[in-house]
Amino acid sequence: MYQYLLFDLDGTLTNPKEGITKCVQYALRDQGIEEPDLDKLEPFIGPPLLDSFQEFYGFTSEQAKRALKKYRERFQDIGIFENQVFEGIPDMLSALQSQGRKLAVASSKPEEFVLRILEKFKLRQYFCEVVGATMDERRTAKADVIQEAFRRLGITEDKKAQVLMVGDRKHDVEGAKACGIDCLGVYVGFAAQGELEQAGAAYIAHTVEEMGEFLKKH
């Protein structure tokens, strides 16, 4: 049984679509791009934003940095709470905690935002550690976030077999593989069909209920 469970936040524990896509929309508008269809901005949910602005809109590094600044301008007070916890998540976390498992969050979202969201939606109590990205972008890649979680949790090389990453995008799977741990890929968030299998997820769950049942048994 895995003793350490590292959870992604966006698309795994909560549905942040409204807040993230509206903030991306706001940032794009600043650079003269109008995108009225929020569904088209779903790919921004999960990966580091600097990478996404460059990948999806061909922004230069400087343009992406400006877009990120505008994104955070709206996100820090408005978009951050345009969010909702997936049904069943609190019960699942409580059950896992009662088993004596060590739960942590490992997110590519800035850590201060992650903490505010967990406090707002009364999820902070379930996690012994909360690790996110740094605001200066030095730590954004999922592998770097996971390595920081290892450090804070005291997970050494000989304990890696006891660690499972839980996430909804290929970046979670790839980050876990880079760190030498397994990943449960969950289709409760925003992955394209087949994305998690192609990335090499060790296990797959399609609903919060499936995720909970798997985790309680493994």
mmCIF file of C-alpha atoms in Angstrom:
data_model
loop_
_atom_site.group_PDB
_atom_site.id
_atom_site.type_symbol
_atom_site.label_atom_id
_atom_site.label_comp_id
_atom_site.label_asym_id
_atom_site.label_seq_id
_atom_site.Cartn_x
_atom_site.Cartn_y
_atom_site.Cartn_z
ATOM 1 C CA MET A 1 0.000 0.000 0.000
ATOM 2 C CA TYR A 2 1.319 3.463 -0.904
ATOM 3 C CA GLN A 3 2.037 5.421 2.280
ATOM 4 C CA TYR A 4 2.531 8.810 0.626
ATOM 5 C CA LEU A 5 -0.110 10.191 -1.743
ATOM 6 C CA LEU A 6 0.760 13.347 -3.694
ATOM 7 C CA PHE A 7 -2.260 15.075 -5.229
ATOM 8 C CA ASP A 8 -2.370 17.563 -8.045
ATOM 9 C CA LEU A 9 -4.902 20.346 -7.353
ATOM 10 C CA ASP A 10 -6.454 21.686 -10.568
ATOM 11 C CA GLY A 11 -8.589 19.075 -12.304
ATOM 12 C CA THR A 12 -7.884 16.478 -9.616
ATOM 13 C CA LEU A 13 -9.321 17.885 -6.386
ATOM 14 C CA THR A 14 -11.095 20.956 -7.752
ATOM 15 C CA ASN A 15 -12.625 22.217 -10.992
ATOM 16 C CA PRO A 16 -10.913 25.565 -11.637
ATOM 17 C CA LYS A 17 -12.119 26.001 -15.215
ATOM 18 C CA GLU A 18 -14.035 29.254 -14.788
ATOM 19 C CA GLY A 19 -11.279 31.072 -12.936
ATOM 20 C CA ILE A 20 -8.347 29.898 -15.026
ATOM 21 C CA THR A 21 -9.955 30.350 -18.429
ATOM 22 C CA LYS A 22 -11.351 33.800 -17.610
ATOM 23 C CA CYS A 23 -7.936 34.908 -16.377
ATOM 24 C CA VAL A 24 -6.267 33.572 -19.538
ATOM 25 C CA GLN A 25 -8.935 35.407 -21.554
ATOM 26 C CA TYR A 26 -8.099 38.593 -19.626
ATOM 27 C CA ALA A 27 -4.372 38.163 -20.285
ATOM 28 C CA LEU A 28 -4.894 37.517 -23.996
ATOM 29 C CA ARG A 29 -7.116 40.587 -24.336
ATOM 30 C CA ASP A 30 -4.257 42.696 -22.989
ATOM 31 C CA GLN A 31 -2.237 41.588 -26.024
ATOM 32 C CA GLY A 32 -5.007 42.230 -28.527
ATOM 33 C CA ILE A 33 -6.343 38.689 -28.731
ATOM 34 C CA GLU A 34 -10.061 38.088 -28.197
ATOM 35 C CA GLU A 35 -11.094 34.527 -27.318
ATOM 36 C CA PRO A 36 -14.790 34.379 -26.388
ATOM 37 C CA ASP A 37 -14.922 30.564 -26.162
ATOM 38 C CA LEU A 38 -13.651 29.540 -22.726
ATOM 39 C CA ASP A 39 -13.722 25.866 -23.739
ATOM 40 C CA LYS A 40 -10.839 26.553 -26.130
ATOM 41 C CA LEU A 41 -8.729 27.692 -23.176
ATOM 42 C CA GLU A 42 -9.077 24.438 -21.209
ATOM 43 C CA PRO A 43 -5.565 23.269 -22.250
ATOM 44 C CA PHE A 44 -4.199 25.998 -19.961
ATOM 45 C CA ILE A 45 -5.489 24.067 -16.949
ATOM 46 C CA GLY A 46 -2.657 22.076 -15.419
ATOM 47 C CA PRO A 47 0.629 22.917 -17.169
ATOM 48 C CA PRO A 48 2.841 25.867 -16.195
ATOM 49 C CA LEU A 49 1.275 29.001 -17.688
ATOM 50 C CA LEU A 50 4.457 30.461 -19.168
ATOM 51 C CA ASP A 51 4.877 27.314 -21.249
ATOM 52 C CA SER A 52 1.236 27.331 -22.317
ATOM 53 C CA PHE A 53 1.207 30.939 -23.553
ATOM 54 C CA GLN A 54 4.242 30.150 -25.690
ATOM 55 C CA GLU A 55 2.950 26.792 -26.908
ATOM 56 C CA PHE A 56 -0.641 27.719 -27.713
ATOM 57 C CA TYR A 57 -0.243 31.323 -28.864
ATOM 58 C CA GLY A 58 3.362 31.456 -30.025
ATOM 59 C CA PHE A 59 4.289 34.134 -27.507
ATOM 60 C CA THR A 60 7.916 35.071 -27.027
ATOM 61 C CA SER A 61 9.365 34.638 -23.559
ATOM 62 C CA GLU A 62 8.794 38.331 -22.833
ATOM 63 C CA GLN A 63 5.216 38.254 -24.126
ATOM 64 C CA ALA A 64 4.517 35.188 -21.993
ATOM 65 C CA LYS A 65 5.895 36.910 -18.896
ATOM 66 C CA ARG A 66 3.631 39.918 -19.530
ATOM 67 C CA ALA A 67 0.652 37.598 -20.065
ATOM 68 C CA LEU A 68 1.413 35.784 -16.805
ATOM 69 C CA LYS A 69 1.546 39.097 -14.952
ATOM 70 C CA LYS A 70 -1.865 40.093 -16.356
ATOM 71 C CA TYR A 71 -3.261 36.646 -15.579
ATOM 72 C CA ARG A 72 -2.235 36.956 -11.932
ATOM 73 C CA GLU A 73 -3.629 40.483 -11.778
ATOM 74 C CA ARG A 74 -7.133 39.055 -12.150
ATOM 75 C CA PHE A 75 -6.490 35.669 -10.565
ATOM 76 C CA GLN A 76 -5.161 36.768 -7.184
ATOM 77 C CA ASP A 77 -8.465 38.211 -5.977
ATOM 78 C CA ILE A 78 -11.160 37.028 -8.397
ATOM 79 C CA GLY A 79 -10.175 33.988 -10.433
ATOM 80 C CA ILE A 80 -8.668 32.132 -7.495
ATOM 81 C CA PHE A 81 -12.107 31.461 -6.022
ATOM 82 C CA GLU A 82 -13.977 30.883 -9.298
ATOM 83 C CA ASN A 83 -13.490 27.244 -8.455
ATOM 84 C CA GLN A 84 -15.338 24.308 -6.921
ATOM 85 C CA VAL A 85 -14.377 21.075 -5.181
ATOM 86 C CA PHE A 86 -15.320 17.922 -7.071
ATOM 87 C CA GLU A 87 -18.128 16.052 -5.352
ATOM 88 C CA GLY A 88 -16.816 13.289 -3.092
ATOM 89 C CA ILE A 89 -13.302 14.679 -2.641
ATOM 90 C CA PRO A 90 -13.573 15.651 1.063
ATOM 91 C CA ASP A 91 -14.982 12.230 1.993
ATOM 92 C CA MET A 92 -12.240 10.494 0.014
ATOM 93 C CA LEU A 93 -9.473 12.531 1.670
ATOM 94 C CA SER A 94 -10.954 11.949 5.120
ATOM 95 C CA ALA A 95 -11.105 8.191 4.545
ATOM 96 C CA LEU A 96 -7.487 8.082 3.353
ATOM 97 C CA GLN A 97 -6.346 10.185 6.278
ATOM 98 C CA SER A 98 -8.119 7.840 8.697
ATOM 99 C CA GLN A 99 -6.081 4.972 7.236
ATOM 100 C CA GLY A 100 -2.960 6.711 8.466
ATOM 101 C CA ARG A 101 -1.799 7.655 4.971
ATOM 102 C CA LYS A 102 0.310 10.778 4.496
ATOM 103 C CA LEU A 103 -1.376 13.127 2.023
ATOM 104 C CA ALA A 104 0.284 16.077 0.313
ATOM 105 C CA VAL A 105 -0.500 18.457 -2.525
ATOM 106 C CA ALA A 106 2.008 18.801 -5.379
ATOM 107 C CA SER A 107 0.789 21.488 -7.776
ATOM 108 C CA SER A 108 2.295 23.625 -10.544
ATOM 109 C CA LYS A 109 0.152 26.524 -9.297
ATOM 110 C CA PRO A 110 2.000 29.047 -7.087
ATOM 111 C CA GLU A 111 2.092 27.720 -3.555
ATOM 112 C CA GLU A 112 0.511 30.782 -1.954
ATOM 113 C CA PHE A 113 -2.496 30.420 -4.265
ATOM 114 C CA VAL A 114 -2.759 26.694 -3.529
ATOM 115 C CA LEU A 115 -2.835 27.377 0.202
ATOM 116 C CA ARG A 116 -5.524 30.054 -0.151
ATOM 117 C CA ILE A 117 -7.702 27.705 -2.224
ATOM 118 C CA LEU A 118 -7.317 24.812 0.216
ATOM 119 C CA GLU A 119 -8.191 27.080 3.148
ATOM 120 C CA LYS A 120 -11.182 28.596 1.350
ATOM 121 C CA PHE A 121 -12.674 25.216 0.482
ATOM 122 C CA LYS A 122 -11.770 23.600 3.827
ATOM 123 C CA LEU A 123 -9.360 21.036 2.367
ATOM 124 C CA ARG A 124 -6.131 22.142 4.069
ATOM 125 C CA GLN A 125 -6.793 19.950 7.113
ATOM 126 C CA TYR A 126 -6.242 16.765 5.124
ATOM 127 C CA PHE A 127 -2.677 17.486 3.992
ATOM 128 C CA CYS A 128 0.523 17.251 5.982
ATOM 129 C CA GLU A 129 2.387 19.217 3.287
ATOM 130 C CA VAL A 130 1.350 21.593 0.502
ATOM 131 C CA VAL A 131 3.882 22.165 -2.257
ATOM 132 C CA GLY A 132 3.393 24.459 -5.219
ATOM 133 C CA ALA A 133 5.341 26.482 -7.717
ATOM 134 C CA THR A 134 7.312 29.576 -6.778
ATOM 135 C CA MET A 135 6.054 32.983 -7.899
ATOM 136 C CA ASP A 136 9.401 33.690 -9.596
ATOM 137 C CA GLU A 137 8.926 30.640 -11.854
ATOM 138 C CA ARG A 138 12.076 28.907 -10.594
ATOM 139 C CA ARG A 139 9.982 25.922 -9.529
ATOM 140 C CA THR A 140 7.097 25.209 -11.905
ATOM 141 C CA ALA A 141 7.835 21.852 -13.591
ATOM 142 C CA LYS A 142 5.955 19.015 -11.930
ATOM 143 C CA ALA A 143 9.154 17.017 -11.399
ATOM 144 C CA ASP A 144 10.659 19.934 -9.455
ATOM 145 C CA VAL A 145 7.496 20.263 -7.359
ATOM 146 C CA ILE A 146 7.575 16.534 -6.576
ATOM 147 C CA GLN A 147 11.240 16.710 -5.606
ATOM 148 C CA GLU A 148 10.433 19.530 -3.192
ATOM 149 C CA ALA A 149 7.626 17.392 -1.745
ATOM 150 C CA PHE A 150 10.167 14.593 -1.231
ATOM 151 C CA ARG A 151 12.432 16.996 0.633
ATOM 152 C CA ARG A 152 9.710 18.291 2.943
ATOM 153 C CA LEU A 153 8.279 14.844 3.622
ATOM 154 C CA GLY A 154 11.679 13.273 4.203
ATOM 155 C CA ILE A 155 11.226 10.816 1.348
ATOM 156 C CA THR A 156 14.559 9.250 0.508
ATOM 157 C CA GLU A 157 15.435 7.046 -2.454
ATOM 158 C CA ASP A 158 14.556 3.868 -0.548
ATOM 159 C CA LYS A 159 11.043 5.198 0.190
ATOM 160 C CA LYS A 160 10.047 6.068 -3.384
ATOM 161 C CA ALA A 161 8.204 2.779 -3.853
ATOM 162 C CA GLN A 162 5.796 3.985 -1.154
ATOM 163 C CA VAL A 163 4.884 7.180 -3.065
ATOM 164 C CA LEU A 164 2.058 7.659 -5.590
ATOM 165 C CA MET A 165 1.312 10.795 -7.609
ATOM 166 C CA VAL A 166 -2.367 11.434 -8.433
ATOM 167 C CA GLY A 167 -3.093 13.820 -11.288
ATOM 168 C CA ASP A 168 -5.232 14.560 -14.317
ATOM 169 C CA ARG A 169 -2.737 15.665 -16.988
ATOM 170 C CA LYS A 170 0.242 14.173 -18.799
ATOM 171 C CA HIS A 171 2.532 16.594 -16.939
ATOM 172 C CA ASP A 172 1.644 14.842 -13.682
ATOM 173 C CA VAL A 173 2.492 11.459 -15.181
ATOM 174 C CA GLU A 174 5.704 12.660 -16.786
ATOM 175 C CA GLY A 175 6.799 14.439 -13.598
ATOM 176 C CA ALA A 176 6.172 11.314 -11.545
ATOM 177 C CA LYS A 177 8.150 9.147 -13.985
ATOM 178 C CA ALA A 178 11.046 11.603 -13.945
ATOM 179 C CA CYS A 179 11.122 11.275 -10.153
ATOM 180 C CA GLY A 180 10.923 7.495 -10.170
ATOM 181 C CA ILE A 181 7.419 7.085 -8.737
ATOM 182 C CA ASP A 182 4.107 5.693 -10.009
ATOM 183 C CA CYS A 183 1.167 7.843 -11.070
ATOM 184 C CA LEU A 184 -2.573 7.305 -10.929
ATOM 185 C CA GLY A 185 -3.990 9.210 -13.888
ATOM 186 C CA VAL A 186 -7.531 10.440 -13.293
ATOM 187 C CA TYR A 187 -10.024 11.467 -15.970
ATOM 188 C CA VAL A 188 -12.040 13.710 -13.661
ATOM 189 C CA GLY A 189 -10.323 16.818 -14.974
ATOM 190 C CA PHE A 190 -9.130 18.018 -18.348
ATOM 191 C CA ALA A 191 -7.020 15.328 -19.996
ATOM 192 C CA ALA A 192 -7.793 14.441 -23.593
ATOM 193 C CA GLN A 193 -8.911 10.855 -24.115
ATOM 194 C CA GLY A 194 -5.862 8.605 -24.111
ATOM 195 C CA GLU A 195 -3.526 11.336 -22.848
ATOM 196 C CA LEU A 196 -2.777 9.666 -19.527
ATOM 197 C CA GLU A 197 -2.234 6.197 -20.967
ATOM 198 C CA GLN A 198 0.064 7.579 -23.654
ATOM 199 C CA ALA A 199 2.085 9.439 -21.020
ATOM 200 C CA GLY A 200 2.584 6.145 -19.175
ATOM 201 C CA ALA A 201 0.310 6.327 -16.137
ATOM 202 C CA ALA A 202 0.673 3.187 -14.035
ATOM 203 C CA TYR A 203 -3.040 3.209 -13.193
ATOM 204 C CA ILE A 204 -6.191 4.927 -14.478
ATOM 205 C CA ALA A 205 -9.409 6.070 -12.783
ATOM 206 C CA HIS A 206 -12.352 7.676 -14.571
ATOM 207 C CA THR A 207 -14.363 9.090 -11.679
ATOM 208 C CA VAL A 208 -13.799 10.413 -8.163
ATOM 209 C CA GLU A 209 -15.436 7.231 -6.874
ATOM 210 C CA GLU A 210 -12.997 5.049 -8.843
ATOM 211 C CA MET A 211 -10.086 7.160 -7.624
ATOM 212 C CA GLY A 212 -11.177 6.777 -4.009
ATOM 213 C CA GLU A 213 -11.738 3.040 -4.257
ATOM 214 C CA PHE A 214 -8.351 2.501 -5.864
ATOM 215 C CA LEU A 215 -6.494 4.617 -3.310
ATOM 216 C CA LYS A 216 -8.167 2.981 -0.312
ATOM 217 C CA LYS A 217 -7.034 -0.446 -1.570
ATOM 218 C CA HIS A 218 -3.549 0.479 -2.743
#
